[in-house]
CSV table of C-alpha atoms in Angstrom, one decimal:
chain,number,residue,atom,x,y,z
A,1494,UNK,CA,40.6,128.1,46.3
A,1495,UNK,CA,41.2,126.4,49.7
A,1496,UNK,CA,44.5,125.9,51.5
A,1497,UNK,CA,46.4,122.8,50.4
A,1498,UNK,CA,44.8,122.7,47.0
A,1499,UNK,CA,48.1,122.9,45.0
A,1500,UNK,CA,49.9,119.9,43.6
A,1501,UNK,CA,53.6,120.2,42.8
A,1502,UNK,CA,55.6,117.2,41.5
A,1503,UNK,CA,58.4,116.4,39.1
A,1504,UNK,CA,59.5,113.6,36.7
A,1505,UNK,CA,62.9,112.9,35.2
A,1506,UNK,CA,63.2,113.1,31.4
A,1507,UNK,CA,65.1,110.4,29.6
A,1508,UNK,CA,66.3,112.9,27.1
A,1509,UNK,CA,65.7,116.7,26.8
A,1510,UNK,CA,62.0,117.3,26.4
A,1511,UNK,CA,61.6,113.5,25.8
A,1512,UNK,CA,59.7,110.8,27.6
A,1513,UNK,CA,59.8,110.5,31.4
A,1514,UNK,CA,61.7,107.8,33.3
A,1515,UNK,CA,59.7,104.7,34.2
A,1516,UNK,CA,61.8,103.4,37.0
A,1517,UNK,CA,59.8,100.2,37.7
A,1518,UNK,CA,59.0,99.5,34.0
A,1519,UNK,CA,55.2,99.3,34.7
A,1520,UNK,CA,54.4,101.6,31.7
A,1521,UNK,CA,53.7,104.6,34.0
A,1522,UNK,CA,56.2,107.4,34.5
A,1523,UNK,CA,57.5,108.0,38.0
A,1524,UNK,CA,56.8,111.3,39.9
A,1525,UNK,CA,58.3,112.7,43.0
A,1526,UNK,CA,57.5,115.5,45.5
A,1527,UNK,CA,60.2,118.0,46.2
A,1528,UNK,CA,60.1,117.6,50.0
A,1529,UNK,CA,58.2,119.0,52.9
A,1530,UNK,CA,57.6,122.7,53.5
A,1531,UNK,CA,58.0,123.2,49.7
A,1532,UNK,CA,57.4,126.6,48.4
A,1533,UNK,CA,57.5,127.9,44.8
A,1534,UNK,CA,59.6,131.1,44.8
A,1535,UNK,CA,59.2,131.7,41.1
A,1536,UNK,CA,57.1,130.4,38.2
A,1537,UNK,CA,57.3,132.7,35.2
A,1538,UNK,CA,56.9,132.3,31.4
A,1539,UNK,CA,58.7,134.9,29.2
A,1540,UNK,CA,58.0,135.3,25.5
A,1541,UNK,CA,60.7,137.9,24.8
A,1542,UNK,CA,58.5,140.2,22.8
A,1543,UNK,CA,60.0,142.7,20.4
A,1544,UNK,CA,58.2,145.8,19.4
A,1545,UNK,CA,57.9,146.7,15.6
A,1546,UNK,CA,57.5,150.2,14.1
A,1547,UNK,CA,56.2,151.8,11.0
A,1548,UNK,CA,57.7,155.0,9.8
A,1549,UNK,CA,54.5,157.0,9.7
A,1550,UNK,CA,53.2,155.9,13.1
A,1551,UNK,CA,54.0,157.6,16.5
A,1552,UNK,CA,53.8,154.4,18.5
A,1553,UNK,CA,54.9,150.8,18.1
A,1554,UNK,CA,52.4,149.0,15.8
A,1555,UNK,CA,53.1,145.3,16.7
A,1556,UNK,CA,54.7,143.0,19.2
A,1557,UNK,CA,56.2,139.7,18.0
A,1558,UNK,CA,57.4,136.7,20.1
A,1559,UNK,CA,61.0,135.7,20.3
A,1560,UNK,CA,62.6,132.8,22.2
A,1561,UNK,CA,60.3,131.2,24.8
A,1562,UNK,CA,61.9,130.6,28.2
A,1563,UNK,CA,60.4,129.9,31.5
A,1564,UNK,CA,61.8,130.2,35.1
A,1565,UNK,CA,61.0,128.0,38.1
A,1566,UNK,CA,62.4,128.0,41.6
A,1567,UNK,CA,61.4,125.7,44.5
A,1568,UNK,CA,62.6,125.6,48.1
A,1569,UNK,CA,62.0,122.6,50.4
A,1570,UNK,CA,63.4,120.6,53.3
A,1571,UNK,CA,65.7,117.8,52.3
A,1572,UNK,CA,64.2,114.4,52.7
A,1573,UNK,CA,65.9,111.0,52.5
A,1574,UNK,CA,62.8,109.7,50.6
A,1575,UNK,CA,63.2,111.9,47.5
A,1576,UNK,CA,66.4,114.0,47.6
A,1577,UNK,CA,68.5,111.6,45.6
A,1578,UNK,CA,66.0,112.0,42.8
A,1579,UNK,CA,66.1,115.8,43.2
A,1580,UNK,CA,69.9,115.6,42.8
A,1581,UNK,CA,69.4,113.8,39.5
A,1582,UNK,CA,67.8,117.0,38.2
A,1583,UNK,CA,70.9,118.9,39.2
A,1584,UNK,CA,73.9,116.7,38.5
A,1585,UNK,CA,74.1,115.3,35.0
A,1586,UNK,CA,76.4,112.5,35.9
A,1587,UNK,CA,73.6,110.3,37.2
A,1588,UNK,CA,73.2,112.5,40.2
A,1589,UNK,CA,76.8,112.0,41.3
A,1590,UNK,CA,78.5,115.1,39.9
A,1591,UNK,CA,79.0,117.0,36.7
A,1592,UNK,CA,80.4,115.8,33.4
A,1593,UNK,CA,80.7,117.6,30.0
A,1594,UNK,CA,77.7,117.0,27.7
A,1595,UNK,CA,74.0,117.3,27.9
A,1596,UNK,CA,72.4,118.7,31.0
A,1597,UNK,CA,70.1,116.8,33.3
A,1598,UNK,CA,66.4,117.6,32.6
A,1599,UNK,CA,63.0,116.9,33.9
A,1600,UNK,CA,59.4,118.0,33.9
A,1601,UNK,CA,57.6,119.9,36.7
A,1602,UNK,CA,53.8,119.7,37.3
A,1603,UNK,CA,52.1,122.6,39.1
A,1604,UNK,CA,48.4,121.9,39.5
A,1605,UNK,CA,45.9,124.2,41.1
A,1606,UNK,CA,42.3,123.5,42.2
A,1607,UNK,CA,40.4,126.8,42.2
A,1608,UNK,CA,36.7,127.5,42.8
A,1609,UNK,CA,35.5,126.7,39.3
A,1610,UNK,CA,37.9,124.0,38.1
A,1611,UNK,CA,41.5,122.7,37.9
A,1612,UNK,CA,44.5,124.1,36.0
A,1613,UNK,CA,47.8,122.4,35.6
A,1614,UNK,CA,51.0,123.8,34.1
A,1615,UNK,CA,53.4,121.1,32.8
A,1616,UNK,CA,56.9,122.6,32.5
A,1617,UNK,CA,58.8,120.8,29.8
A,1618,UNK,CA,62.6,120.5,29.5
A,1619,UNK,CA,63.4,121.9,33.0
A,1620,UNK,CA,67.2,122.2,33.4
A,1621,UNK,CA,69.1,123.4,36.5
A,1622,UNK,CA,70.5,126.9,36.7
A,1623,UNK,CA,71.3,127.0,40.4
A,1624,UNK,CA,71.2,124.8,43.4
A,1625,UNK,CA,72.0,125.4,47.1
A,1626,UNK,CA,71.9,123.5,50.4
A,1627,UNK,CA,71.3,125.6,53.5
A,1628,UNK,CA,72.0,124.9,57.2
A,1629,UNK,CA,70.9,127.0,60.1
A,1630,UNK,CA,71.5,126.0,63.7
A,1631,UNK,CA,68.2,124.7,65.2
A,1632,UNK,CA,66.4,124.5,61.9
A,1633,UNK,CA,65.5,121.9,59.2
A,1634,UNK,CA,68.0,121.6,56.4
A,1635,UNK,CA,66.7,123.0,53.2
A,1636,UNK,CA,67.7,123.3,49.5
A,1637,UNK,CA,66.8,125.7,46.7
A,1638,UNK,CA,66.6,124.6,43.1
A,1639,UNK,CA,66.4,127.2,40.3
A,1640,UNK,CA,65.5,125.9,36.8
A,1641,UNK,CA,64.9,127.2,33.3
A,1642,UNK,CA,62.3,125.4,31.2
A,1643,UNK,CA,61.9,125.1,27.4
A,1644,UNK,CA,58.2,124.9,27.0
A,1645,UNK,CA,54.9,124.3,28.8
A,1646,UNK,CA,51.5,122.9,28.4
A,1647,UNK,CA,48.2,123.8,30.2
A,1648,UNK,CA,45.8,121.1,31.2
A,1649,UNK,CA,42.5,120.9,33.2
A,1650,UNK,CA,43.4,117.7,35.2
A,1651,UNK,CA,46.3,116.7,37.5
A,1652,UNK,CA,48.8,114.5,35.6
A,1653,UNK,CA,51.1,112.9,38.2
A,1654,UNK,CA,49.8,109.7,39.7
A,1655,UNK,CA,51.5,107.4,42.2
A,1656,UNK,CA,53.6,110.2,43.4
A,1657,UNK,CA,56.6,109.2,45.5
A,1658,UNK,CA,55.9,111.2,48.7
A,1659,UNK,CA,57.8,112.0,51.9
A,1660,UNK,CA,57.3,109.8,55.0
A,1661,UNK,CA,57.4,110.9,58.6
A,1662,UNK,CA,60.9,111.0,60.1
A,1663,UNK,CA,62.8,111.4,56.7
A,1664,UNK,CA,63.2,115.2,56.8
A,1665,UNK,CA,66.8,116.4,57.5
A,1666,UNK,CA,67.5,118.5,60.7
A,1667,UNK,CA,70.5,120.6,61.7
A,1668,UNK,CA,71.8,117.9,64.0
A,1669,UNK,CA,72.4,115.6,61.0
A,1670,UNK,CA,74.8,118.0,59.3
A,1671,UNK,CA,78.6,117.6,59.4
A,1672,UNK,CA,80.9,120.1,57.7
A,1673,UNK,CA,84.6,119.1,57.4
A,1674,UNK,CA,87.3,121.5,56.3
A,1675,UNK,CA,90.9,120.3,55.9
A,1676,UNK,CA,90.0,117.1,57.7
A,1677,UNK,CA,88.5,118.8,60.8
A,1678,UNK,CA,84.8,119.1,61.6
A,1679,UNK,CA,83.7,122.7,62.0
A,1680,UNK,CA,82.6,123.1,65.7
A,1681,UNK,CA,79.8,125.4,66.8
A,1682,UNK,CA,78.5,125.8,63.3
A,1683,UNK,CA,75.9,128.5,63.1
A,1684,UNK,CA,75.1,128.6,59.4
A,1685,UNK,CA,76.4,127.2,56.1
A,1686,UNK,CA,75.4,127.3,52.5
A,1687,UNK,CA,76.8,125.3,49.6
A,1688,UNK,CA,75.7,127.0,46.4
A,1689,UNK,CA,76.2,126.1,42.7
A,1690,UNK,CA,75.4,128.5,39.9
A,1691,UNK,CA,75.8,128.6,36.1
A,1692,UNK,CA,75.0,124.9,35.8
A,1693,UNK,CA,73.5,124.6,32.4
A,1694,UNK,CA,72.3,126.5,29.3
A,1695,UNK,CA,70.0,126.1,26.4
A,1696,UNK,CA,70.9,125.6,22.7
A,1697,UNK,CA,68.6,127.2,20.2
A,1698,UNK,CA,67.7,126.6,16.5
A,1699,UNK,CA,65.1,127.7,14.1
A,1700,UNK,CA,62.2,127.3,16.6
A,1701,UNK,CA,60.7,129.4,19.4
A,1702,UNK,CA,61.7,126.8,22.0
A,1703,UNK,CA,65.1,125.5,22.9
A,1704,UNK,CA,66.2,122.4,21.0
A,1705,UNK,CA,68.7,121.1,23.6
A,1706,UNK,CA,70.4,121.9,26.9
A,1707,UNK,CA,74.1,121.4,27.8
A,1708,UNK,CA,76.3,121.8,30.9
A,1709,UNK,CA,77.6,125.4,31.2
A,1710,UNK,CA,80.4,126.1,33.7
A,1711,UNK,CA,79.2,125.3,37.2
A,1712,UNK,CA,80.6,127.7,39.9
A,1713,UNK,CA,80.5,126.5,43.5
A,1714,UNK,CA,80.8,128.5,46.7
A,1715,UNK,CA,80.7,127.6,50.3
A,1716,UNK,CA,79.7,130.1,53.0
A,1717,UNK,CA,80.4,129.2,56.6
A,1718,UNK,CA,79.6,131.0,59.9
A,1719,UNK,CA,80.7,129.5,63.2
A,1720,UNK,CA,81.5,130.6,66.7
A,1721,UNK,CA,85.3,131.0,66.9
A,1722,UNK,CA,87.1,128.2,68.5
A,1723,UNK,CA,90.5,129.0,66.9
A,1724,UNK,CA,92.0,130.9,63.9
A,1725,UNK,CA,92.1,127.9,61.5
A,1726,UNK,CA,90.0,129.5,58.8
A,1727,UNK,CA,91.8,132.8,59.1
A,1728,UNK,CA,95.1,130.9,58.6
A,1729,UNK,CA,93.7,129.4,55.4
A,1730,UNK,CA,92.8,132.9,54.2
A,1731,UNK,CA,96.4,133.9,54.8
A,1732,UNK,CA,97.4,131.0,52.5
A,1733,UNK,CA,97.8,127.8,54.4
A,1734,UNK,CA,97.1,126.0,57.7
A,1735,UNK,CA,99.2,127.4,60.5
A,1736,UNK,CA,100.2,130.5,58.6
A,1737,UNK,CA,100.9,133.7,60.6
A,1738,UNK,CA,101.5,136.0,57.6
A,1739,UNK,CA,99.8,136.4,54.3
A,1740,UNK,CA,101.3,134.7,51.3
A,1741,UNK,CA,101.0,135.6,47.6
A,1742,UNK,CA,99.9,132.1,46.8
A,1743,UNK,CA,97.3,130.1,48.6
A,1744,UNK,CA,97.0,126.4,49.2
A,1745,UNK,CA,93.7,124.6,48.7
A,1746,UNK,CA,92.3,122.1,51.2
A,1747,UNK,CA,89.6,119.5,50.8
A,1748,UNK,CA,86.2,119.6,52.5
A,1749,UNK,CA,82.9,117.9,52.7
A,1750,UNK,CA,79.3,118.6,53.6
A,1751,UNK,CA,77.3,115.6,54.8
A,1752,UNK,CA,73.5,115.7,55.4
A,1753,UNK,CA,72.2,112.7,57.4
A,1754,UNK,CA,68.8,111.6,58.7
A,1755,UNK,CA,68.7,109.2,61.7
A,1756,UNK,CA,72.4,108.6,61.4
A,1757,UNK,CA,72.2,107.6,57.8
A,1758,UNK,CA,73.8,109.8,55.2
A,1759,UNK,CA,71.4,111.3,52.6
A,1760,UNK,CA,74.0,113.2,50.6
A,1761,UNK,CA,77.7,113.8,51.0
A,1762,UNK,CA,79.1,116.6,48.9
A,1763,UNK,CA,82.9,116.1,48.5
A,1764,UNK,CA,84.6,119.4,47.8
A,1765,UNK,CA,88.0,118.7,46.4
A,1766,UNK,CA,89.6,122.2,46.5
A,1767,UNK,CA,88.6,125.0,48.9
A,1768,UNK,CA,90.2,128.4,49.1
A,1769,UNK,CA,88.9,131.3,51.3
A,1770,UNK,CA,87.9,134.3,49.2
A,1771,UNK,CA,86.9,136.3,52.2
A,1772,UNK,CA,87.2,135.9,56.0
A,1773,UNK,CA,85.7,138.1,58.7
A,1774,UNK,CA,85.4,138.2,62.5
A,1775,UNK,CA,82.0,139.4,63.6
A,1776,UNK,CA,80.7,140.9,66.9
A,1777,UNK,CA,84.3,141.1,68.2
A,1778,UNK,CA,83.2,143.4,71.0
A,1779,UNK,CA,80.1,141.8,72.6
A,1780,UNK,CA,77.7,142.7,75.3
A,1781,UNK,CA,77.7,139.2,76.8
A,1782,UNK,CA,74.6,138.1,74.8
A,1783,UNK,CA,76.4,137.4,71.6
A,1784,UNK,CA,79.4,135.3,70.5
A,1785,UNK,CA,82.3,136.2,68.2
A,1786,UNK,CA,81.9,134.4,64.9
A,1787,UNK,CA,84.1,133.7,62.0
A,1788,UNK,CA,82.5,134.1,58.5
A,1789,UNK,CA,84.3,132.6,55.6
A,1790,UNK,CA,83.4,132.4,51.9
A,1791,UNK,CA,85.3,129.6,50.1
A,1792,UNK,CA,85.7,129.3,46.3
A,1793,UNK,CA,85.3,125.6,45.5
A,1794,UNK,CA,87.1,124.2,42.4
A,1795,UNK,CA,88.0,120.8,41.1
A,1796,UNK,CA,85.4,118.0,41.2
A,1797,UNK,CA,82.3,118.3,43.3
A,1798,UNK,CA,81.2,114.7,43.9
A,1799,UNK,CA,77.9,113.6,45.4
A,1800,UNK,CA,77.5,110.3,47.3
């Protein structure tokens, strides 16, 4: 196999394991790339084998298959061309947030040209397990999407055609990120990660593959590291803005994370309730080559809206 010979794309299912979305009604499903610098961190099929015994045998005599479940994880740079479609794989309320009911689902196609032919794995009924957006000062803005899938098919040709690709100038960079906490933009931001876990789960019946997928109980966390310009986040960890002593009860504040390209917002994550779970000061005694930073981990509750 030569470099650049892999094809990775996704489509959005109309219903769990059902037909793919045909956005332009031309009779052909729509496919999207995940973004530039994409990497597959995990692609694994598990058959959940159980070993069976016989009383007069020293070793197990047979393995039988249980529930089939696959795992897929991709990391890529956020692009204004395709990221709204990626978010529709994550947020089951038409990509704008979470609502009780059936999980969002899609299909992922991983094709590989090797020396003697082509193989493609079609991952069916892909549902989100975890999602994160990561900012690092001076770097492109990336996301990670972790999915479980219900079934898969193996082919010898590449399925996706007319793939929606990423154009030059559409990838998000650090200078397009704005993080607001309690109405104030975080200055001298060094790193930030918004992560959501426990997004969805499968429902099973009398079959070896899942029959449906529903929203689980999404848990959201925001990690922030910034050069200290004041004690505002420490005050929030005490219990409220302006606090000088710790309180038994803590107030929540609102926040938002906006990712823009060329001055135009790609995604704004509105975080309705933030409370610091941990707060730390780092490198307090420095040698002149480092700065004192404030690291805060916020629990995020209430509605997470995406615009």
